[in-house]
Amino acid sequence: MSHLATRWSMVHPPLLGPAVLGPLATELRSRGYVVVLPDLRDAVEHAAGWPDRAVAACRALGPADAVLGFSGAGPLLPAVAVATGARRVVLVDAVLPARHGATVPGDRIRAFVLSRRREDRIAPWPQWWPPGTVEGELPDAAVREAVCAEARSLPADFYDVAVPVPERWPSRAVRYVQLSPGYQESADDARARGWEVTGDGAGVHLDVAGRAARVADLVLGPTPAPR
């Protein structure tokens, strides 16, 4: 995959900001790739219309050979791929887009997220977990501080919004990278769709920021980097 993809557009999840993908972007740049990392925080401030705003923000940074999304950014990747003209898609420990139509969070996910509601907003993601959890997943204090500082307090109705899946997108050129055990079901579904799956799921979700070199290896695969 990698030798055909020299320009990458990375998509961070709605609950976090671009800092969570910053170390991976830096790693890919060090290997000779061009990487753009849109900031979608304004796009997700309000629930209604957020997928269109997020895709527009990605499109504004220009075309890409490949798009990469982490965690909750997964459902947005088909539309971002179409908007940027990307030929390759990489999902990293991510929620999968629906096979067709639109991606709507399941009842289990919605109930879990709403249990983190504080009045009319959803609490920022780092506040969902017991003390020490985020520190355990992301021990580098500077990176952790940057990631946590960008965490969003989303509207309570955010997960009521369906994310459209284009009829035509590069669905045959998808790689799924599994970092943590929590995304085993998604990895299994990716295999069932005929997608390439890398990673053993033995790490942690925030390895995307804490172990960027290893994640880059999984994202790129065995083909040589451009020179």
mmCIF file of C-alpha atoms in Angstrom:
data_model
loop_
_atom_site.group_PDB
_atom_site.id
_atom_site.type_symbol
_atom_site.label_atom_id
_atom_site.label_comp_id
_atom_site.label_asym_id
_atom_site.label_seq_id
_atom_site.Cartn_x
_atom_site.Cartn_y
_atom_site.Cartn_z
ATOM 1 C CA MET A 1 0.000 0.000 0.000
ATOM 2 C CA SER A 2 2.539 2.571 1.142
ATOM 3 C CA HIS A 3 4.467 3.125 -2.102
ATOM 4 C CA LEU A 4 1.215 4.193 -3.782
ATOM 5 C CA ALA A 5 0.253 6.576 -1.006
ATOM 6 C CA THR A 6 2.621 9.512 -0.621
ATOM 7 C CA ARG A 7 0.136 12.100 0.682
ATOM 8 C CA TRP A 8 -1.975 11.210 3.701
ATOM 9 C CA SER A 9 -4.986 12.910 5.242
ATOM 10 C CA MET A 10 -5.521 11.887 8.868
ATOM 11 C CA VAL A 11 -8.871 12.139 10.632
ATOM 12 C CA HIS A 12 -9.083 12.374 14.406
ATOM 13 C CA PRO A 13 -12.162 11.106 16.326
ATOM 14 C CA PRO A 14 -14.893 13.534 17.384
ATOM 15 C CA LEU A 15 -14.137 13.010 21.089
ATOM 16 C CA LEU A 16 -10.482 14.050 20.722
ATOM 17 C CA GLY A 17 -8.464 16.545 18.703
ATOM 18 C CA PRO A 18 -5.614 16.326 16.206
ATOM 19 C CA ALA A 19 -2.997 15.919 18.957
ATOM 20 C CA VAL A 20 -3.894 12.235 19.306
ATOM 21 C CA LEU A 21 -2.618 11.671 15.760
ATOM 22 C CA GLY A 22 0.251 14.149 16.005
ATOM 23 C CA PRO A 23 2.975 11.607 16.897
ATOM 24 C CA LEU A 24 1.894 9.299 14.065
ATOM 25 C CA ALA A 25 1.853 12.205 11.609
ATOM 26 C CA THR A 26 5.357 13.164 12.708
ATOM 27 C CA GLU A 27 6.545 9.576 12.297
ATOM 28 C CA LEU A 28 5.158 9.288 8.779
ATOM 29 C CA ARG A 29 6.701 12.617 7.793
ATOM 30 C CA SER A 30 10.070 11.370 9.056
ATOM 31 C CA ARG A 31 9.729 8.480 6.593
ATOM 32 C CA GLY A 32 9.192 10.753 3.608
ATOM 33 C CA TYR A 33 5.404 11.108 3.453
ATOM 34 C CA VAL A 34 3.341 14.263 3.224
ATOM 35 C CA VAL A 35 0.707 14.326 5.966
ATOM 36 C CA VAL A 36 -2.160 16.734 6.558
ATOM 37 C CA LEU A 37 -4.056 16.641 9.825
ATOM 38 C CA PRO A 38 -7.309 18.633 9.753
ATOM 39 C CA ASP A 39 -8.608 20.096 12.999
ATOM 40 C CA LEU A 40 -12.272 19.047 13.205
ATOM 41 C CA ARG A 41 -13.061 20.410 16.657
ATOM 42 C CA ASP A 42 -15.216 23.274 15.385
ATOM 43 C CA ALA A 43 -17.050 20.863 13.062
ATOM 44 C CA VAL A 44 -18.283 18.718 15.970
ATOM 45 C CA GLU A 45 -19.293 21.520 18.322
ATOM 46 C CA HIS A 46 -22.928 21.017 17.259
ATOM 47 C CA ALA A 47 -24.544 17.698 16.372
ATOM 48 C CA ALA A 48 -26.704 18.619 13.377
ATOM 49 C CA GLY A 49 -24.697 18.533 10.159
ATOM 50 C CA TRP A 50 -21.380 17.635 11.761
ATOM 51 C CA PRO A 51 -20.410 14.970 9.169
ATOM 52 C CA ASP A 52 -20.746 17.475 6.311
ATOM 53 C CA ARG A 53 -18.704 20.085 8.173
ATOM 54 C CA ALA A 54 -15.993 17.564 9.025
ATOM 55 C CA VAL A 55 -15.718 16.309 5.442
ATOM 56 C CA ALA A 56 -15.551 19.894 4.178
ATOM 57 C CA ALA A 57 -12.681 20.628 6.582
ATOM 58 C CA CYS A 58 -10.776 17.623 5.236
ATOM 59 C CA ARG A 59 -11.477 18.591 1.631
ATOM 60 C CA ALA A 60 -10.199 22.115 2.270
ATOM 61 C CA LEU A 61 -6.663 20.811 2.875
ATOM 62 C CA GLY A 62 -6.458 19.339 -0.607
ATOM 63 C CA PRO A 63 -6.312 15.925 -2.247
ATOM 64 C CA ALA A 64 -4.804 12.834 -0.663
ATOM 65 C CA ASP A 65 -3.588 9.453 -1.847
ATOM 66 C CA ALA A 66 -4.762 7.778 1.361
ATOM 67 C CA VAL A 67 -6.958 8.632 4.329
ATOM 68 C CA LEU A 68 -6.476 7.355 7.862
ATOM 69 C CA GLY A 69 -8.959 7.512 10.712
ATOM 70 C CA PHE A 70 -8.642 6.583 14.357
ATOM 71 C CA SER A 71 -11.337 5.312 16.726
ATOM 72 C CA GLY A 72 -14.638 7.153 16.218
ATOM 73 C CA ALA A 73 -13.423 8.693 12.960
ATOM 74 C CA GLY A 74 -13.963 5.389 11.150
ATOM 75 C CA PRO A 75 -17.524 6.044 9.919
ATOM 76 C CA LEU A 76 -16.397 9.329 8.330
ATOM 77 C CA LEU A 77 -13.595 7.831 6.218
ATOM 78 C CA PRO A 78 -15.609 6.739 3.153
ATOM 79 C CA ALA A 79 -16.889 10.284 2.638
ATOM 80 C CA VAL A 80 -13.460 11.789 3.323
ATOM 81 C CA ALA A 81 -11.897 9.393 0.817
ATOM 82 C CA VAL A 82 -14.349 10.520 -1.862
ATOM 83 C CA ALA A 83 -13.915 14.201 -0.979
ATOM 84 C CA THR A 84 -10.103 14.035 -1.168
ATOM 85 C CA GLY A 85 -9.844 11.622 -4.089
ATOM 86 C CA ALA A 86 -8.029 9.057 -1.949
ATOM 87 C CA ARG A 87 -7.483 5.570 -3.326
ATOM 88 C CA ARG A 88 -6.613 3.907 -0.003
ATOM 89 C CA VAL A 89 -8.265 3.830 3.412
ATOM 90 C CA VAL A 90 -6.712 2.837 6.747
ATOM 91 C CA LEU A 91 -8.764 2.425 9.922
ATOM 92 C CA VAL A 92 -6.775 2.341 13.162
ATOM 93 C CA ASP A 93 -8.562 0.755 16.149
ATOM 94 C CA ALA A 94 -11.653 2.290 14.619
ATOM 95 C CA VAL A 95 -15.393 1.882 14.435
ATOM 96 C CA LEU A 96 -16.295 0.526 11.006
ATOM 97 C CA PRO A 97 -18.545 2.408 8.596
ATOM 98 C CA ALA A 98 -21.802 0.745 7.666
ATOM 99 C CA ARG A 99 -21.681 -1.488 4.618
ATOM 100 C CA HIS A 100 -24.101 0.861 2.867
ATOM 101 C CA GLY A 101 -26.504 3.689 3.599
ATOM 102 C CA ALA A 102 -25.390 5.415 6.778
ATOM 103 C CA THR A 103 -23.582 4.539 9.974
ATOM 104 C CA VAL A 104 -25.775 4.798 13.068
ATOM 105 C CA PRO A 105 -24.358 3.948 16.504
ATOM 106 C CA GLY A 106 -25.886 0.827 18.018
ATOM 107 C CA ASP A 107 -28.002 0.917 21.144
ATOM 108 C CA ARG A 108 -25.172 -0.438 23.302
ATOM 109 C CA ILE A 109 -22.754 2.289 22.249
ATOM 110 C CA ARG A 110 -25.363 5.013 22.600
ATOM 111 C CA ALA A 111 -26.300 3.854 26.089
ATOM 112 C CA PHE A 112 -22.644 3.741 27.109
ATOM 113 C CA VAL A 113 -21.957 7.227 25.804
ATOM 114 C CA LEU A 114 -25.106 8.702 27.301
ATOM 115 C CA SER A 115 -24.133 7.288 30.687
ATOM 116 C CA ARG A 116 -21.278 9.809 30.484
ATOM 117 C CA ARG A 117 -23.677 12.709 29.951
ATOM 118 C CA ARG A 118 -23.433 15.819 32.092
ATOM 119 C CA GLU A 119 -26.667 17.813 31.613
ATOM 120 C CA ASP A 120 -26.857 18.629 27.870
ATOM 121 C CA ARG A 121 -23.262 17.607 27.021
ATOM 122 C CA ILE A 122 -21.237 14.411 27.039
ATOM 123 C CA ALA A 123 -18.292 14.562 29.410
ATOM 124 C CA PRO A 124 -14.843 14.771 27.776
ATOM 125 C CA TRP A 125 -13.428 11.339 26.993
ATOM 126 C CA PRO A 126 -10.583 11.379 29.575
ATOM 127 C CA GLN A 127 -13.190 11.806 32.315
ATOM 128 C CA TRP A 128 -14.933 8.562 31.390
ATOM 129 C CA TRP A 129 -12.331 6.330 33.006
ATOM 130 C CA PRO A 130 -11.079 5.590 36.532
ATOM 131 C CA PRO A 131 -8.074 7.609 37.745
ATOM 132 C CA GLY A 132 -4.824 6.406 36.227
ATOM 133 C CA THR A 133 -6.399 4.802 33.133
ATOM 134 C CA VAL A 134 -5.296 7.403 30.611
ATOM 135 C CA GLU A 135 -1.909 7.700 32.329
ATOM 136 C CA GLY A 136 -1.471 3.947 31.951
ATOM 137 C CA GLU A 137 -2.277 4.035 28.250
ATOM 138 C CA LEU A 138 -0.261 7.156 27.501
ATOM 139 C CA PRO A 139 2.663 7.490 29.937
ATOM 140 C CA ASP A 140 4.409 10.352 28.131
ATOM 141 C CA ALA A 141 3.215 13.352 30.142
ATOM 142 C CA ALA A 142 3.624 15.943 27.380
ATOM 143 C CA VAL A 143 1.737 13.900 24.785
ATOM 144 C CA ARG A 144 -0.948 12.977 27.318
ATOM 145 C CA GLU A 145 -1.444 16.602 28.317
ATOM 146 C CA ALA A 146 -1.817 17.668 24.686
ATOM 147 C CA VAL A 147 -4.307 14.880 23.920
ATOM 148 C CA CYS A 148 -6.424 15.494 27.026
ATOM 149 C CA ALA A 149 -6.447 19.268 26.524
ATOM 150 C CA GLU A 150 -8.188 18.808 23.173
ATOM 151 C CA ALA A 151 -10.868 16.369 24.354
ATOM 152 C CA ARG A 152 -14.321 17.556 23.365
ATOM 153 C CA SER A 153 -17.491 17.847 25.406
ATOM 154 C CA LEU A 154 -19.928 16.809 22.701
ATOM 155 C CA PRO A 155 -23.661 17.606 22.546
ATOM 156 C CA ALA A 156 -25.843 14.956 24.192
ATOM 157 C CA ASP A 157 -27.560 14.245 20.847
ATOM 158 C CA PHE A 158 -24.293 13.878 18.921
ATOM 159 C CA TYR A 159 -24.644 10.107 18.491
ATOM 160 C CA ASP A 160 -28.166 10.475 17.131
ATOM 161 C CA VAL A 161 -26.701 11.795 13.871
ATOM 162 C CA ALA A 162 -26.220 9.258 11.088
ATOM 163 C CA VAL A 163 -23.002 9.430 9.063
ATOM 164 C CA PRO A 164 -23.706 8.809 5.351
ATOM 165 C CA VAL A 165 -21.661 6.255 3.442
ATOM 166 C CA PRO A 166 -21.197 7.124 -0.262
ATOM 167 C CA GLU A 167 -22.405 4.543 -2.752
ATOM 168 C CA ARG A 168 -18.938 4.431 -4.302
ATOM 169 C CA TRP A 169 -15.743 4.732 -2.303
ATOM 170 C CA PRO A 170 -12.463 2.739 -2.307
ATOM 171 C CA SER A 171 -13.959 -0.063 -0.208
ATOM 172 C CA ARG A 172 -11.684 -2.685 -1.773
ATOM 173 C CA ALA A 173 -8.504 -0.898 -0.745
ATOM 174 C CA VAL A 174 -8.912 -0.879 3.034
ATOM 175 C CA ARG A 175 -6.491 -1.863 5.768
ATOM 176 C CA TYR A 176 -7.643 -2.302 9.366
ATOM 177 C CA VAL A 177 -5.054 -1.872 12.125
ATOM 178 C CA GLN A 178 -6.074 -3.420 15.446
ATOM 179 C CA LEU A 179 -4.220 -2.029 18.446
ATOM 180 C CA SER A 180 -6.304 -3.098 21.459
ATOM 181 C CA PRO A 181 -8.570 -5.981 22.540
ATOM 182 C CA GLY A 182 -11.588 -3.664 22.660
ATOM 183 C CA TYR A 183 -11.664 -3.526 18.873
ATOM 184 C CA GLN A 184 -11.647 -7.275 18.261
ATOM 185 C CA GLU A 185 -15.221 -7.231 16.957
ATOM 186 C CA SER A 186 -14.354 -4.494 14.469
ATOM 187 C CA ALA A 187 -11.254 -6.382 13.332
ATOM 188 C CA ASP A 188 -13.306 -9.552 12.834
ATOM 189 C CA ASP A 189 -15.894 -7.607 10.832
ATOM 190 C CA ALA A 190 -13.109 -6.100 8.713
ATOM 191 C CA ARG A 191 -11.823 -9.598 7.896
ATOM 192 C CA ALA A 192 -15.346 -10.687 7.015
ATOM 193 C CA ARG A 193 -15.506 -7.835 4.514
ATOM 194 C CA GLY A 194 -12.309 -9.071 2.893
ATOM 195 C CA TRP A 195 -10.133 -6.239 4.206
ATOM 196 C CA GLU A 196 -6.524 -6.682 5.229
ATOM 197 C CA VAL A 197 -6.103 -6.694 9.024
ATOM 198 C CA THR A 198 -2.790 -6.018 10.752
ATOM 199 C CA GLY A 199 -1.903 -5.862 14.434
ATOM 200 C CA ASP A 200 -2.543 -8.438 17.130
ATOM 201 C CA GLY A 201 -4.777 -6.345 19.400
ATOM 202 C CA ALA A 202 -2.460 -6.923 22.344
ATOM 203 C CA GLY A 203 -1.680 -3.248 22.929
ATOM 204 C CA VAL A 204 -3.768 -0.325 24.130
ATOM 205 C CA HIS A 205 -6.020 2.099 22.290
ATOM 206 C CA LEU A 206 -3.737 5.112 22.768
ATOM 207 C CA ASP A 207 -0.739 3.308 21.265
ATOM 208 C CA VAL A 208 -1.645 5.419 18.238
ATOM 209 C CA ALA A 209 -0.009 8.301 20.124
ATOM 210 C CA GLY A 210 2.257 6.449 22.555
ATOM 211 C CA ARG A 211 3.904 3.978 20.161
ATOM 212 C CA ALA A 212 3.795 5.871 16.892
ATOM 213 C CA ALA A 213 6.694 4.054 15.219
ATOM 214 C CA ARG A 214 5.087 0.658 15.762
ATOM 215 C CA VAL A 215 1.709 1.911 14.566
ATOM 216 C CA ALA A 216 3.317 3.436 11.475
ATOM 217 C CA ASP A 217 4.815 0.040 10.636
ATOM 218 C CA LEU A 218 1.352 -1.518 10.850
ATOM 219 C CA VAL A 219 -0.209 1.272 8.796
ATOM 220 C CA LEU A 220 2.361 1.109 6.007
ATOM 221 C CA GLY A 221 3.002 -2.589 5.795
ATOM 222 C CA PRO A 222 6.149 -4.151 4.350
ATOM 223 C CA THR A 223 6.516 -2.001 1.218
ATOM 224 C CA PRO A 224 9.355 0.536 1.187
ATOM 225 C CA ALA A 225 8.804 4.214 1.964
ATOM 226 C CA PRO A 226 9.151 6.790 -0.837
ATOM 227 C CA ARG A 227 12.476 8.553 -1.287
#
